[in-house]
Amino acid sequence: MRRWFWGVLLIVGCLLGFSAACCSAAEKSQEIRLRLIPTSSTAFTNAIPHTVTFDAEVEGAEKLTLRVYNPEGEIAGFRTQKQVQSGERAVRAAGYALRAGQTRKEDLNVFFKSDTAAGTWRVEITATGTKKKPVTASLAVEIRPPDPLELGQLEETHALLRGTEGSAVPAEEGKIRFVAQDPADPTFVQDYWLSKKYDLRESANQKCSRAVFSMALSYLGIDCTPVRMSEMLWGEDILSTFDPVCEKLGGVERVTGDLETLWAAYEAGEASPVLLHFTYDGGMHALLVAGRDREKPELFYCVTSGQPVNTSEWPDGLTRDHVIPILIERGEIGQWIQSPLLKRYHKGRIDEIWQWKRTDTP
């Protein structure tokens, strides 16, 4: 009888223990897990707009709620990239429903406009589910004022230029034959824009890409002025990619890509400097990216065929300098540029990135 009694107690105890273990496992499976993974930079200046993007790894949740807190720790109004594109007003929270069993929410983002207050902002996600304890995760976003402008490699970029005195010079491989657009500019060479058949002097101010293309070709040792392009193709206006010019010249082709990839080819001596075309409020322009700062790699030294800038406060600077500093954090189509000395170009959007390479050399 006693054996039977203790046997029953043992069985009951095991059942109760198993039940408790099952309950514990069930409760554990109901816990929400959340982790945020940034997919863009979370530290930048407030000189231009930025979008912070991130993914959320999540388990056991039904909804995510996005909020933003300013450096004072106060909840702040914000917009996502989609809300910016659709012109919606700022919100104080954005909700995202999750499908049953969904474990990842990708491309969550917050847009920070230019001149956003400097300091540490907090992007916060709260994951919730029915009868579950909410879980919160956050990302710190460090925003700082623009860094002081230091131009340490002006001399090196100036050394690449030939013909800035306003007289015609032949193309020389490894050098950039400067081509100005503005007939009123003392560096303007009319022979580059005028021939017996074509006179492009009046329209030169609208042909920045052609001027940059000519300069890029000169670096490859190819002598092709803007007016020569018209003579080759029998027309004043030609296709803006200049591919027909490359076909006529032979042995040279256009290459597209992001700035880092093309810059690496230029730096390795495999291709020309890089054409960067962008649109800005009131117009568009093209620059030839020819130099890069060693201390600040997002700072590029660009040759402009148009409006010069004053760099006289820096070593080797000029009061009328056709080498213009441009800051580029992401050298991709659709991204902003920073132009600290020529404000009209500031916050221009990149829409073309090209370079050219020889195909007729070993």
mmCIF file of C-alpha atoms in Angstrom:
data_model
loop_
_atom_site.group_PDB
_atom_site.id
_atom_site.type_symbol
_atom_site.label_atom_id
_atom_site.label_comp_id
_atom_site.label_asym_id
_atom_site.label_seq_id
_atom_site.Cartn_x
_atom_site.Cartn_y
_atom_site.Cartn_z
ATOM 1 C CA MET A 1 0.000 0.000 0.000
ATOM 2 C CA ARG A 2 2.793 2.383 0.893
ATOM 3 C CA ARG A 3 4.606 1.519 -2.314
ATOM 4 C CA TRP A 4 1.480 2.295 -4.296
ATOM 5 C CA PHE A 5 1.061 5.620 -2.458
ATOM 6 C CA TRP A 6 4.634 6.740 -3.074
ATOM 7 C CA GLY A 7 4.430 5.608 -6.677
ATOM 8 C CA VAL A 8 1.359 7.742 -7.254
ATOM 9 C CA LEU A 9 3.107 10.745 -5.656
ATOM 10 C CA LEU A 10 6.120 10.235 -7.898
ATOM 11 C CA ILE A 11 3.984 10.086 -11.027
ATOM 12 C CA VAL A 12 2.022 13.185 -9.988
ATOM 13 C CA GLY A 13 5.279 15.021 -9.234
ATOM 14 C CA CYS A 14 6.689 14.157 -12.632
ATOM 15 C CA LEU A 15 3.513 15.272 -14.338
ATOM 16 C CA LEU A 16 3.512 18.543 -12.420
ATOM 17 C CA GLY A 17 7.200 19.102 -13.204
ATOM 18 C CA PHE A 18 6.642 18.362 -16.879
ATOM 19 C CA SER A 19 3.659 20.710 -16.906
ATOM 20 C CA ALA A 20 5.689 23.466 -15.255
ATOM 21 C CA ALA A 21 8.501 22.969 -17.752
ATOM 22 C CA CYS A 22 6.066 23.133 -20.628
ATOM 23 C CA CYS A 23 4.523 26.314 -19.239
ATOM 24 C CA SER A 24 7.957 27.831 -18.792
ATOM 25 C CA ALA A 25 8.915 26.961 -22.374
ATOM 26 C CA ALA A 26 5.588 28.286 -23.651
ATOM 27 C CA GLU A 27 6.038 31.520 -21.743
ATOM 28 C CA LYS A 28 9.559 31.841 -23.078
ATOM 29 C CA SER A 29 8.364 31.321 -26.634
ATOM 30 C CA GLN A 30 5.944 34.188 -26.111
ATOM 31 C CA GLU A 31 8.737 36.640 -25.288
ATOM 32 C CA ILE A 32 9.459 39.361 -27.832
ATOM 33 C CA ARG A 33 12.978 39.652 -29.167
ATOM 34 C CA LEU A 34 14.188 42.730 -31.057
ATOM 35 C CA ARG A 35 17.472 43.906 -32.572
ATOM 36 C CA LEU A 36 18.152 46.913 -34.834
ATOM 37 C CA ILE A 37 20.809 46.702 -37.559
ATOM 38 C CA PRO A 38 21.900 49.993 -39.212
ATOM 39 C CA THR A 39 22.409 49.822 -42.982
ATOM 40 C CA SER A 40 23.604 53.420 -43.438
ATOM 41 C CA SER A 41 25.847 55.846 -41.611
ATOM 42 C CA THR A 42 24.587 57.004 -38.202
ATOM 43 C CA ALA A 43 27.128 59.830 -37.825
ATOM 44 C CA PHE A 44 27.280 62.851 -40.146
ATOM 45 C CA THR A 45 27.191 66.648 -40.363
ATOM 46 C CA ASN A 46 24.013 68.699 -40.728
ATOM 47 C CA ALA A 47 25.276 70.411 -43.897
ATOM 48 C CA ILE A 48 23.019 68.303 -46.137
ATOM 49 C CA PRO A 49 20.017 65.999 -45.603
ATOM 50 C CA HIS A 50 20.627 62.387 -44.601
ATOM 51 C CA THR A 51 18.429 59.312 -44.356
ATOM 52 C CA VAL A 52 19.291 56.798 -41.640
ATOM 53 C CA THR A 53 18.201 53.317 -42.711
ATOM 54 C CA PHE A 54 18.099 50.150 -40.649
ATOM 55 C CA ASP A 55 16.570 46.676 -40.411
ATOM 56 C CA ALA A 56 14.781 45.177 -37.418
ATOM 57 C CA GLU A 57 15.274 41.541 -36.470
ATOM 58 C CA VAL A 58 12.202 40.571 -34.439
ATOM 59 C CA GLU A 59 10.490 37.498 -32.969
ATOM 60 C CA GLY A 60 7.099 37.140 -31.321
ATOM 61 C CA ALA A 61 5.816 40.635 -32.184
ATOM 62 C CA GLU A 62 2.769 41.774 -34.108
ATOM 63 C CA LYS A 63 3.611 45.461 -34.519
ATOM 64 C CA LEU A 64 6.573 47.846 -34.575
ATOM 65 C CA THR A 65 6.292 51.497 -33.595
ATOM 66 C CA LEU A 66 8.952 53.997 -34.644
ATOM 67 C CA ARG A 67 9.691 57.149 -32.635
ATOM 68 C CA VAL A 68 12.518 59.718 -32.661
ATOM 69 C CA TYR A 69 13.965 61.631 -29.696
ATOM 70 C CA ASN A 70 15.988 64.839 -29.952
ATOM 71 C CA PRO A 71 19.272 65.505 -28.080
ATOM 72 C CA GLU A 72 17.263 66.787 -25.087
ATOM 73 C CA GLY A 73 15.500 63.440 -24.841
ATOM 74 C CA GLU A 74 12.157 64.831 -26.021
ATOM 75 C CA ILE A 75 10.010 63.038 -28.571
ATOM 76 C CA ALA A 76 10.403 64.787 -31.938
ATOM 77 C CA GLY A 77 8.405 64.996 -35.129
ATOM 78 C CA PHE A 78 10.014 63.183 -38.076
ATOM 79 C CA ARG A 79 9.386 61.903 -41.569
ATOM 80 C CA THR A 80 10.398 58.729 -43.333
ATOM 81 C CA GLN A 81 11.840 58.875 -46.849
ATOM 82 C CA LYS A 82 8.455 57.843 -48.262
ATOM 83 C CA GLN A 83 6.718 60.644 -46.380
ATOM 84 C CA VAL A 84 9.257 63.144 -47.688
ATOM 85 C CA GLN A 85 8.703 62.008 -51.275
ATOM 86 C CA SER A 86 4.923 62.245 -50.919
ATOM 87 C CA GLY A 87 5.091 65.652 -49.213
ATOM 88 C CA GLU A 88 3.483 64.502 -45.958
ATOM 89 C CA ARG A 89 3.853 66.353 -42.690
ATOM 90 C CA ALA A 90 6.059 65.221 -39.830
ATOM 91 C CA VAL A 91 4.632 62.609 -37.442
ATOM 92 C CA ARG A 92 5.473 61.687 -33.856
ATOM 93 C CA ALA A 93 5.136 57.940 -34.407
ATOM 94 C CA ALA A 94 4.934 55.490 -37.312
ATOM 95 C CA GLY A 95 3.481 51.983 -37.000
ATOM 96 C CA TYR A 96 4.308 48.843 -38.991
ATOM 97 C CA ALA A 97 2.202 45.665 -38.786
ATOM 98 C CA LEU A 98 4.058 42.344 -38.950
ATOM 99 C CA ARG A 99 2.809 39.203 -40.641
ATOM 100 C CA ALA A 100 2.446 36.042 -38.571
ATOM 101 C CA GLY A 101 5.895 34.525 -38.204
ATOM 102 C CA GLN A 102 7.696 37.519 -39.754
ATOM 103 C CA THR A 103 11.185 37.799 -38.271
ATOM 104 C CA ARG A 104 12.640 40.772 -40.144
ATOM 105 C CA LYS A 105 11.451 44.218 -41.170
ATOM 106 C CA GLU A 106 13.796 45.785 -43.721
ATOM 107 C CA ASP A 107 14.505 49.330 -44.865
ATOM 108 C CA LEU A 108 13.083 51.187 -41.902
ATOM 109 C CA ASN A 109 14.305 54.768 -42.141
ATOM 110 C CA VAL A 110 14.240 58.287 -40.725
ATOM 111 C CA PHE A 111 14.963 61.421 -42.753
ATOM 112 C CA PHE A 112 17.064 64.167 -41.133
ATOM 113 C CA LYS A 113 16.897 67.482 -42.985
ATOM 114 C CA SER A 114 19.854 69.835 -43.317
ATOM 115 C CA ASP A 115 20.471 72.140 -40.337
ATOM 116 C CA THR A 116 19.027 69.552 -37.933
ATOM 117 C CA ALA A 117 20.176 70.402 -34.398
ATOM 118 C CA ALA A 118 23.584 68.964 -33.597
ATOM 119 C CA GLY A 119 23.861 66.342 -30.859
ATOM 120 C CA THR A 120 22.904 62.720 -30.193
ATOM 121 C CA TRP A 121 19.468 61.798 -31.534
ATOM 122 C CA ARG A 122 17.775 58.497 -30.719
ATOM 123 C CA VAL A 123 15.796 56.431 -33.209
ATOM 124 C CA GLU A 124 13.628 54.019 -31.237
ATOM 125 C CA ILE A 125 11.558 50.970 -32.177
ATOM 126 C CA THR A 126 9.036 49.385 -29.806
ATOM 127 C CA ALA A 127 7.829 45.858 -30.605
ATOM 128 C CA THR A 128 4.449 44.787 -29.193
ATOM 129 C CA GLY A 129 2.202 41.727 -29.262
ATOM 130 C CA THR A 130 -1.051 40.552 -27.651
ATOM 131 C CA LYS A 131 -0.548 39.782 -23.932
ATOM 132 C CA LYS A 132 3.208 40.243 -24.261
ATOM 133 C CA LYS A 133 5.591 42.629 -22.603
ATOM 134 C CA PRO A 134 6.717 45.350 -25.089
ATOM 135 C CA VAL A 135 10.403 45.444 -26.006
ATOM 136 C CA THR A 136 12.289 48.566 -27.139
ATOM 137 C CA ALA A 137 15.556 48.930 -29.052
ATOM 138 C CA SER A 138 17.246 52.100 -30.264
ATOM 139 C CA LEU A 139 19.982 53.544 -32.481
ATOM 140 C CA ALA A 140 22.085 56.576 -31.551
ATOM 141 C CA VAL A 141 22.475 59.097 -34.384
ATOM 142 C CA GLU A 142 25.365 61.540 -33.997
ATOM 143 C CA ILE A 143 24.845 64.825 -35.846
ATOM 144 C CA ARG A 144 27.567 67.491 -35.850
ATOM 145 C CA PRO A 145 28.063 70.917 -37.426
ATOM 146 C CA PRO A 146 30.094 71.103 -40.678
ATOM 147 C CA ASP A 147 33.803 70.591 -40.189
ATOM 148 C CA PRO A 148 36.151 73.542 -40.914
ATOM 149 C CA LEU A 149 37.265 73.551 -44.557
ATOM 150 C CA GLU A 150 40.944 72.752 -45.035
ATOM 151 C CA LEU A 151 42.373 72.517 -48.553
ATOM 152 C CA GLY A 152 45.634 70.649 -48.270
ATOM 153 C CA GLN A 153 46.059 69.353 -51.839
ATOM 154 C CA LEU A 154 45.298 72.405 -53.977
ATOM 155 C CA GLU A 155 48.851 72.564 -55.285
ATOM 156 C CA GLU A 156 48.769 68.970 -56.487
ATOM 157 C CA THR A 157 45.557 69.513 -58.427
ATOM 158 C CA HIS A 158 46.777 72.810 -59.891
ATOM 159 C CA ALA A 159 49.855 70.958 -61.147
ATOM 160 C CA LEU A 160 47.625 68.745 -63.305
ATOM 161 C CA LEU A 161 46.244 71.708 -65.262
ATOM 162 C CA ARG A 162 47.651 73.152 -68.484
ATOM 163 C CA GLY A 163 46.489 76.179 -70.456
ATOM 164 C CA THR A 164 44.972 78.213 -67.629
ATOM 165 C CA GLU A 165 46.672 81.348 -69.001
ATOM 166 C CA GLY A 166 44.104 81.673 -71.781
ATOM 167 C CA SER A 167 46.168 80.390 -74.700
ATOM 168 C CA ALA A 168 45.690 77.198 -76.700
ATOM 169 C CA VAL A 169 47.927 74.261 -75.784
ATOM 170 C CA PRO A 170 48.138 70.725 -77.169
ATOM 171 C CA ALA A 171 46.853 67.750 -75.227
ATOM 172 C CA GLU A 172 49.418 65.977 -73.075
ATOM 173 C CA GLU A 173 48.828 62.574 -71.547
ATOM 174 C CA GLY A 174 48.638 62.706 -67.755
ATOM 175 C CA LYS A 175 47.700 66.401 -67.772
ATOM 176 C CA ILE A 176 44.348 68.184 -67.975
ATOM 177 C CA ARG A 177 44.099 70.788 -70.728
ATOM 178 C CA PHE A 178 41.824 73.368 -69.177
ATOM 179 C CA VAL A 179 38.732 74.361 -71.171
ATOM 180 C CA ALA A 180 36.735 77.377 -69.966
ATOM 181 C CA GLN A 181 33.093 77.903 -70.968
ATOM 182 C CA ASP A 182 32.571 81.605 -70.370
ATOM 183 C CA PRO A 183 33.797 83.888 -73.210
ATOM 184 C CA ALA A 184 34.246 86.640 -70.597
ATOM 185 C CA ASP A 185 36.622 84.484 -68.550
ATOM 186 C CA PRO A 186 40.286 85.465 -69.085
ATOM 187 C CA THR A 187 41.116 81.747 -69.400
ATOM 188 C CA PHE A 188 38.643 81.268 -72.291
ATOM 189 C CA VAL A 189 40.310 80.029 -75.501
ATOM 190 C CA GLN A 190 38.172 80.711 -78.540
ATOM 191 C CA ASP A 191 40.083 78.205 -80.680
ATOM 192 C CA TYR A 192 38.520 75.446 -78.591
ATOM 193 C CA TRP A 193 35.030 76.653 -79.527
ATOM 194 C CA LEU A 194 35.457 78.237 -82.976
ATOM 195 C CA SER A 195 36.256 76.708 -86.372
ATOM 196 C CA LYS A 196 35.596 77.579 -90.002
ATOM 197 C CA LYS A 197 32.374 75.558 -89.882
ATOM 198 C CA TYR A 198 31.080 76.050 -86.331
ATOM 199 C CA ASP A 199 31.016 78.923 -83.862
ATOM 200 C CA LEU A 200 30.111 77.622 -80.393
ATOM 201 C CA ARG A 201 31.273 80.665 -78.448
ATOM 202 C CA GLU A 202 27.787 81.979 -77.650
ATOM 203 C CA SER A 203 26.499 78.556 -76.597
ATOM 204 C CA ALA A 204 29.656 77.526 -74.707
ATOM 205 C CA ASN A 205 28.085 78.486 -71.376
ATOM 206 C CA GLN A 206 25.517 75.705 -71.886
ATOM 207 C CA LYS A 207 28.104 73.053 -72.728
ATOM 208 C CA CYS A 208 29.751 72.218 -69.402
ATOM 209 C CA SER A 209 29.692 68.456 -70.017
ATOM 210 C CA ARG A 210 31.372 68.903 -73.374
ATOM 211 C CA ALA A 211 34.112 71.011 -71.806
ATOM 212 C CA VAL A 212 34.645 68.378 -69.106
ATOM 213 C CA PHE A 213 34.670 65.586 -71.698
ATOM 214 C CA SER A 214 37.344 67.431 -73.676
ATOM 215 C CA MET A 215 39.447 67.843 -70.518
ATOM 216 C CA ALA A 216 39.068 64.169 -69.638
ATOM 217 C CA LEU A 217 40.177 63.141 -73.144
ATOM 218 C CA SER A 218 43.210 65.395 -72.912
ATOM 219 C CA TYR A 219 44.323 63.516 -69.790
ATOM 220 C CA LEU A 220 44.320 60.342 -71.914
ATOM 221 C CA GLY A 221 46.467 62.125 -74.513
ATOM 222 C CA ILE A 222 43.555 62.587 -76.950
ATOM 223 C CA ASP A 223 43.340 66.035 -78.574
ATOM 224 C CA CYS A 224 39.632 66.734 -79.122
ATOM 225 C CA THR A 225 38.303 70.237 -78.489
ATOM 226 C CA PRO A 226 34.574 70.973 -78.052
ATOM 227 C CA VAL A 227 34.292 72.423 -81.563
ATOM 228 C CA ARG A 228 36.167 69.459 -83.040
ATOM 229 C CA MET A 229 33.400 67.221 -81.683
ATOM 230 C CA SER A 230 30.854 69.148 -83.727
ATOM 231 C CA GLU A 231 33.014 68.878 -86.829
ATOM 232 C CA MET A 232 33.332 65.123 -86.399
ATOM 233 C CA LEU A 233 29.570 64.617 -86.068
ATOM 234 C CA TRP A 234 28.420 67.383 -88.430
ATOM 235 C CA GLY A 235 26.249 69.165 -85.899
ATOM 236 C CA GLU A 236 26.419 71.900 -83.285
ATOM 237 C CA ASP A 237 24.485 69.820 -80.747
ATOM 238 C CA ILE A 238 25.534 66.248 -80.100
ATOM 239 C CA LEU A 239 24.389 63.367 -77.899
ATOM 240 C CA SER A 240 25.127 64.263 -74.268
ATOM 241 C CA THR A 241 26.794 60.922 -73.490
ATOM 242 C CA PHE A 242 29.382 61.672 -76.254
ATOM 243 C CA ASP A 243 29.416 58.008 -77.237
ATOM 244 C CA PRO A 244 29.255 58.903 -80.976
ATOM 245 C CA VAL A 245 32.407 61.001 -80.458
ATOM 246 C CA CYS A 246 34.125 57.988 -78.882
ATOM 247 C CA GLU A 247 33.095 55.861 -81.857
ATOM 248 C CA LYS A 248 34.531 58.404 -84.300
ATOM 249 C CA LEU A 249 37.751 58.737 -82.331
ATOM 250 C CA GLY A 250 38.140 54.982 -81.871
ATOM 251 C CA GLY A 251 40.145 53.420 -79.096
ATOM 252 C CA VAL A 252 38.268 55.107 -76.252
ATOM 253 C CA GLU A 253 35.065 54.247 -74.408
ATOM 254 C CA ARG A 254 32.854 55.681 -71.673
ATOM 255 C CA VAL A 255 32.591 53.910 -68.315
ATOM 256 C CA THR A 256 29.813 54.397 -65.752
ATOM 257 C CA GLY A 257 29.683 53.462 -62.089
ATOM 258 C CA ASP A 258 29.812 54.849 -58.577
ATOM 259 C CA LEU A 259 32.448 57.431 -57.709
ATOM 260 C CA GLU A 260 34.581 55.105 -55.562
ATOM 261 C CA THR A 261 34.897 52.531 -58.336
ATOM 262 C CA LEU A 262 35.735 55.065 -61.040
ATOM 263 C CA TRP A 263 38.090 56.959 -58.744
ATOM 264 C CA ALA A 264 40.041 53.768 -58.083
ATOM 265 C CA ALA A 265 40.472 53.241 -61.849
ATOM 266 C CA TYR A 266 41.671 56.846 -62.278
ATOM 267 C CA GLU A 267 44.058 56.580 -59.346
ATOM 268 C CA ALA A 268 45.470 53.337 -60.769
ATOM 269 C CA GLY A 269 46.192 55.063 -64.085
ATOM 270 C CA GLU A 270 43.628 52.979 -65.947
ATOM 271 C CA ALA A 271 41.188 55.745 -66.907
ATOM 272 C CA SER A 272 40.533 59.481 -66.999
ATOM 273 C CA PRO A 273 39.495 61.708 -64.115
ATOM 274 C CA VAL A 274 35.780 61.407 -63.328
ATOM 275 C CA LEU A 275 32.942 63.494 -64.749
ATOM 276 C CA LEU A 276 30.402 64.350 -62.060
ATOM 277 C CA HIS A 277 27.140 65.871 -63.303
ATOM 278 C CA PHE A 278 24.545 67.234 -60.889
ATOM 279 C CA THR A 279 21.394 69.311 -60.779
ATOM 280 C CA TYR A 280 20.917 72.205 -58.362
ATOM 281 C CA ASP A 281 18.253 74.800 -57.652
ATOM 282 C CA GLY A 282 18.135 76.746 -60.895
ATOM 283 C CA GLY A 283 20.345 74.660 -63.143
ATOM 284 C CA MET A 284 22.828 71.871 -63.713
ATOM 285 C CA HIS A 285 26.576 71.585 -64.045
ATOM 286 C CA ALA A 286 29.406 69.134 -64.651
ATOM 287 C CA LEU A 287 32.770 68.965 -62.887
ATOM 288 C CA LEU A 288 35.912 66.948 -63.496
ATOM 289 C CA VAL A 289 36.910 65.177 -60.257
ATOM 290 C CA ALA A 290 40.707 65.262 -60.384
ATOM 291 C CA GLY A 291 42.044 65.317 -56.800
ATOM 292 C CA ARG A 292 41.214 63.938 -53.376
ATOM 293 C CA ASP A 293 42.231 65.033 -49.910
ATOM 294 C CA ARG A 294 44.373 62.566 -47.985
ATOM 295 C CA GLU A 295 43.234 63.742 -44.546
ATOM 296 C CA LYS A 296 39.537 64.007 -45.430
ATOM 297 C CA PRO A 297 38.650 61.472 -48.146
ATOM 298 C CA GLU A 298 35.150 62.859 -48.705
ATOM 299 C CA LEU A 299 36.762 66.125 -49.915
ATOM 300 C CA PHE A 300 37.425 66.165 -53.664
ATOM 301 C CA TYR A 301 39.209 68.771 -55.793
ATOM 302 C CA CYS A 302 37.161 69.310 -58.934
ATOM 303 C CA VAL A 303 38.010 71.254 -62.082
ATOM 304 C CA THR A 304 35.151 73.552 -63.084
ATOM 305 C CA SER A 305 34.908 74.963 -66.596
ATOM 306 C CA GLY A 306 32.465 77.568 -65.285
ATOM 307 C CA GLN A 307 32.385 79.923 -62.340
ATOM 308 C CA PRO A 308 35.711 80.082 -60.411
ATOM 309 C CA VAL A 309 35.978 80.377 -56.623
ATOM 310 C CA ASN A 310 38.266 82.230 -54.216
ATOM 311 C CA THR A 311 40.725 79.875 -52.507
ATOM 312 C CA SER A 312 43.329 82.531 -51.653
ATOM 313 C CA GLU A 313 43.206 81.859 -47.894
ATOM 314 C CA TRP A 314 44.741 78.402 -48.393
ATOM 315 C CA PRO A 315 48.259 77.457 -49.552
ATOM 316 C CA ASP A 316 48.578 77.721 -53.352
ATOM 317 C CA GLY A 317 45.085 79.264 -53.479
ATOM 318 C CA LEU A 318 43.901 81.785 -56.078
ATOM 319 C CA THR A 319 41.356 84.593 -56.086
ATOM 320 C CA ARG A 320 39.908 83.078 -59.287
ATOM 321 C CA ASP A 321 40.434 79.359 -58.929
ATOM 322 C CA HIS A 322 38.964 76.823 -61.351
ATOM 323 C CA VAL A 323 39.665 74.062 -58.837
ATOM 324 C CA ILE A 324 36.621 73.913 -56.573
ATOM 325 C CA PRO A 325 36.315 71.874 -53.341
ATOM 326 C CA ILE A 326 33.344 69.510 -53.262
ATOM 327 C CA LEU A 327 32.454 67.210 -50.352
ATOM 328 C CA ILE A 328 30.843 63.922 -51.356
ATOM 329 C CA GLU A 329 29.839 61.451 -48.652
ATOM 330 C CA ARG A 330 28.226 58.958 -51.035
ATOM 331 C CA GLY A 331 29.317 59.108 -54.644
ATOM 332 C CA GLU A 332 26.187 57.583 -56.133
ATOM 333 C CA ILE A 333 23.426 58.806 -58.406
ATOM 334 C CA GLY A 334 20.710 60.573 -56.419
ATOM 335 C CA GLN A 335 23.026 61.640 -53.576
ATOM 336 C CA TRP A 336 23.753 65.205 -52.482
ATOM 337 C CA ILE A 337 27.004 67.086 -52.822
ATOM 338 C CA GLN A 338 28.337 69.817 -50.525
ATOM 339 C CA SER A 339 29.830 72.944 -52.072
ATOM 340 C CA PRO A 340 31.186 75.145 -49.266
ATOM 341 C CA LEU A 341 32.683 77.878 -51.478
ATOM 342 C CA LEU A 342 30.096 78.119 -54.248
ATOM 343 C CA LYS A 343 26.710 78.092 -52.540
ATOM 344 C CA ARG A 344 24.651 77.774 -55.713
ATOM 345 C CA TYR A 345 25.959 74.221 -56.151
ATOM 346 C CA HIS A 346 25.456 73.255 -52.501
ATOM 347 C CA LYS A 347 23.016 70.358 -52.065
ATOM 348 C CA GLY A 348 23.135 69.567 -55.762
ATOM 349 C CA ARG A 349 21.989 66.026 -56.627
ATOM 350 C CA ILE A 350 24.274 63.744 -58.595
ATOM 351 C CA ASP A 351 22.680 62.387 -61.771
ATOM 352 C CA GLU A 352 25.663 61.187 -63.841
ATOM 353 C CA ILE A 353 29.083 59.720 -62.989
ATOM 354 C CA TRP A 354 31.336 58.854 -65.946
ATOM 355 C CA GLN A 355 34.932 58.472 -67.018
ATOM 356 C CA TRP A 356 36.721 57.363 -70.172
ATOM 357 C CA LYS A 357 39.455 54.834 -70.820
ATOM 358 C CA ARG A 358 41.651 53.913 -73.755
ATOM 359 C CA THR A 359 40.927 50.597 -75.431
ATOM 360 C CA ASP A 360 43.748 50.803 -77.964
ATOM 361 C CA THR A 361 46.645 50.438 -75.516
ATOM 362 C CA PRO A 362 48.104 47.233 -74.028
#
